[in-house]
mmCIF file of C-alpha atoms in Angstrom:
data_model
loop_
_atom_site.group_PDB
_atom_site.id
_atom_site.type_symbol
_atom_site.label_atom_id
_atom_site.label_comp_id
_atom_site.label_asym_id
_atom_site.label_seq_id
_atom_site.Cartn_x
_atom_site.Cartn_y
_atom_site.Cartn_z
ATOM 1 C CA MET A 86 102.745 -14.791 37.605
ATOM 2 C CA THR A 87 103.676 -14.666 41.287
ATOM 3 C CA PRO A 88 107.202 -15.843 42.081
ATOM 4 C CA SER A 89 107.125 -18.977 44.202
ATOM 5 C CA TRP A 90 109.749 -17.507 46.521
ATOM 6 C CA PRO A 91 109.116 -15.932 48.987
ATOM 7 C CA GLY A 92 105.452 -16.893 48.814
ATOM 8 C CA SER A 93 104.487 -16.315 52.414
ATOM 9 C CA TRP A 94 106.094 -14.051 54.982
ATOM 10 C CA GLY A 95 107.100 -15.275 58.374
ATOM 11 C CA CYS A 96 109.930 -16.712 60.444
ATOM 12 C CA ARG A 97 110.592 -20.279 59.281
ATOM 13 C CA GLY A 98 112.402 -21.424 56.182
ATOM 14 C CA PRO A 99 115.004 -19.697 54.019
ATOM 15 C CA CYS A 100 115.360 -15.950 54.311
ATOM 16 C CA CYS A 101 113.573 -14.081 51.560
ATOM 17 C CA GLY A 102 116.233 -11.385 51.584
ATOM 18 C CA SER A 103 113.827 -8.546 52.167
ATOM 19 C CA SER A 104 114.887 -5.577 54.212
ATOM 20 C CA THR A 105 112.572 -6.763 56.980
ATOM 21 C CA GLY A 106 114.194 -10.149 57.276
ATOM 22 C CA TRP A 107 110.814 -11.870 57.046
ATOM 23 C CA ARG A 108 111.130 -15.419 55.865
ATOM 24 C CA ALA A 109 109.189 -17.719 53.621
ATOM 25 C CA GLY A 110 106.597 -20.207 54.821
ATOM 26 C CA ASP A 111 105.214 -18.969 58.112
ATOM 27 C CA VAL A 112 102.097 -17.452 59.605
ATOM 28 C CA GLN A 113 100.893 -13.958 60.447
ATOM 29 C CA VAL A 114 101.194 -14.350 64.222
ATOM 30 C CA ASP A 115 104.899 -15.222 63.867
ATOM 31 C CA LEU A 116 105.494 -11.881 62.165
ATOM 32 C CA ALA A 117 104.674 -10.146 65.446
ATOM 33 C CA HIS A 118 107.308 -12.175 67.254
ATOM 34 C CA HIS A 119 109.925 -11.682 64.541
ATOM 35 C CA LEU A 120 109.317 -7.933 64.258
ATOM 36 C CA HIS A 121 108.995 -7.436 68.035
ATOM 37 C CA VAL A 122 105.558 -5.856 67.738
ATOM 38 C CA THR A 123 102.134 -6.827 69.005
ATOM 39 C CA ARG A 124 99.739 -9.066 67.124
ATOM 40 C CA ALA A 125 97.450 -6.052 66.818
ATOM 41 C CA ALA A 126 100.226 -4.068 65.135
ATOM 42 C CA VAL A 127 100.826 -6.860 62.626
ATOM 43 C CA THR A 128 97.097 -7.070 61.959
ATOM 44 C CA THR A 129 97.023 -3.328 61.222
ATOM 45 C CA ILE A 130 100.077 -3.563 58.959
ATOM 46 C CA VAL A 131 98.698 -6.559 57.067
ATOM 47 C CA ASP A 132 95.281 -4.858 56.771
ATOM 48 C CA ARG A 133 96.958 -1.856 55.113
ATOM 49 C CA LEU A 134 99.076 -4.019 52.819
ATOM 50 C CA ALA A 135 95.986 -6.034 51.848
ATOM 51 C CA ALA A 136 93.992 -2.852 51.167
ATOM 52 C CA ALA A 137 96.823 -1.710 48.886
ATOM 53 C CA GLY A 138 96.698 -5.048 47.052
ATOM 54 C CA LEU A 139 100.212 -6.028 48.135
ATOM 55 C CA VAL A 140 99.312 -9.129 50.180
ATOM 56 C CA VAL A 141 96.461 -11.558 50.658
ATOM 57 C CA ARG A 142 95.613 -13.556 53.742
ATOM 58 C CA GLU A 143 95.079 -17.250 53.275
ATOM 59 C CA SER A 144 94.008 -19.892 55.742
ATOM 60 C CA SER A 145 96.579 -22.546 56.509
ATOM 61 C CA PRO A 146 95.752 -25.873 54.877
ATOM 62 C CA VAL A 147 96.595 -27.540 58.206
ATOM 63 C CA ASP A 148 94.730 -25.222 60.600
ATOM 64 C CA ARG A 149 92.149 -22.795 59.207
ATOM 65 C CA ARG A 150 92.537 -20.546 62.276
ATOM 66 C CA VAL A 151 96.102 -19.805 61.161
ATOM 67 C CA LYS A 152 96.502 -17.042 58.577
ATOM 68 C CA LEU A 153 99.320 -16.999 56.036
ATOM 69 C CA VAL A 154 100.316 -13.689 54.465
ATOM 70 C CA THR A 155 101.109 -14.120 50.774
ATOM 71 C CA LEU A 156 102.670 -11.558 48.457
ATOM 72 C CA THR A 157 100.799 -10.555 45.303
ATOM 73 C CA PRO A 158 102.225 -9.824 41.835
ATOM 74 C CA LYS A 159 101.726 -6.112 42.561
ATOM 75 C CA THR A 160 104.268 -6.410 45.392
ATOM 76 C CA TRP A 161 106.958 -7.493 42.940
ATOM 77 C CA GLN A 162 106.101 -4.586 40.634
ATOM 78 C CA VAL A 163 106.412 -2.076 43.486
ATOM 79 C CA LEU A 164 109.661 -3.617 44.733
ATOM 80 C CA GLY A 165 111.039 -3.524 41.196
ATOM 81 C CA LEU A 166 110.292 0.189 40.908
ATOM 82 C CA HIS A 167 112.319 0.859 44.042
ATOM 83 C CA TYR A 168 115.143 -1.673 43.867
ATOM 84 C CA ARG A 169 115.830 -1.937 40.121
ATOM 85 C CA PRO A 170 117.377 1.581 39.852
ATOM 86 C CA ALA A 171 119.644 0.880 42.825
ATOM 87 C CA GLY A 172 120.736 -2.403 41.289
ATOM 88 C CA GLN A 173 121.464 -0.670 37.994
ATOM 89 C CA ARG A 174 123.645 1.901 39.781
ATOM 90 C CA VAL A 175 125.575 -0.841 41.582
ATOM 91 C CA LEU A 176 126.057 -2.711 38.306
ATOM 92 C CA ALA A 177 127.329 0.457 36.612
ATOM 93 C CA LEU A 178 129.786 0.968 39.468
ATOM 94 C CA THR A 179 131.102 -2.592 39.344
ATOM 95 C CA GLU A 180 131.629 -2.322 35.585
ATOM 96 C CA THR A 181 134.279 0.339 36.284
ATOM 97 C CA MET A 182 136.060 -1.751 38.942
ATOM 98 C CA PRO A 183 139.007 -4.069 38.303
ATOM 99 C CA PRO A 184 137.982 -7.763 38.354
ATOM 100 C CA THR A 185 139.954 -8.415 41.547
ATOM 101 C CA ASP A 186 137.988 -5.686 43.350
ATOM 102 C CA VAL A 187 134.703 -7.129 42.083
ATOM 103 C CA ASP A 188 135.752 -10.561 43.382
ATOM 104 C CA ARG A 189 136.634 -9.128 46.804
ATOM 105 C CA LEU A 190 133.353 -7.200 46.952
ATOM 106 C CA THR A 191 131.423 -10.347 46.023
ATOM 107 C CA GLN A 192 133.193 -12.334 48.746
ATOM 108 C CA HIS A 193 132.429 -9.693 51.375
ATOM 109 C CA LEU A 194 128.782 -9.398 50.348
ATOM 110 C CA SER A 195 128.448 -13.190 50.425
ATOM 111 C CA SER A 196 129.868 -13.240 53.958
ATOM 112 C CA ILE A 197 127.433 -10.534 55.046
ATOM 113 C CA THR A 198 124.497 -12.392 53.476
ATOM 114 C CA GLU A 199 125.535 -15.628 55.176
ATOM 115 C CA ALA A 200 125.842 -13.891 58.550
ATOM 116 C CA LEU A 201 122.412 -12.293 58.212
ATOM 117 C CA THR A 202 120.659 -15.486 57.137
ATOM 118 C CA SER A 203 122.311 -17.990 59.467
ATOM 119 C CA ASP A 204 120.238 -19.569 62.221
ATOM 120 C CA SER A 205 122.777 -18.786 64.935
#
């Protein structure tokens, strides 16, 4: 089952938290603007991701000329292979930390996340 969040990559809506900063609910052409690359470059990238089975293009229900880029279940499997070990190492590290240090770390990471996902 495909997670409902982030279903489509783009520049509107809540941040999906990916390393690219792409956001949920937008269209392929907006990726070019957000990533500061040409539309042709985004087309090439999306073509490669689609060929690898990581994304599918879908027509917008509002305007069929607009293409949405949607993640596939395979994407989540690949991301899990890469990010799960890192998360396990961080968890192991925090288990050795005093609770006050874990609280401070959590506060700092929350501040960083808020700064990266704010609209300003």
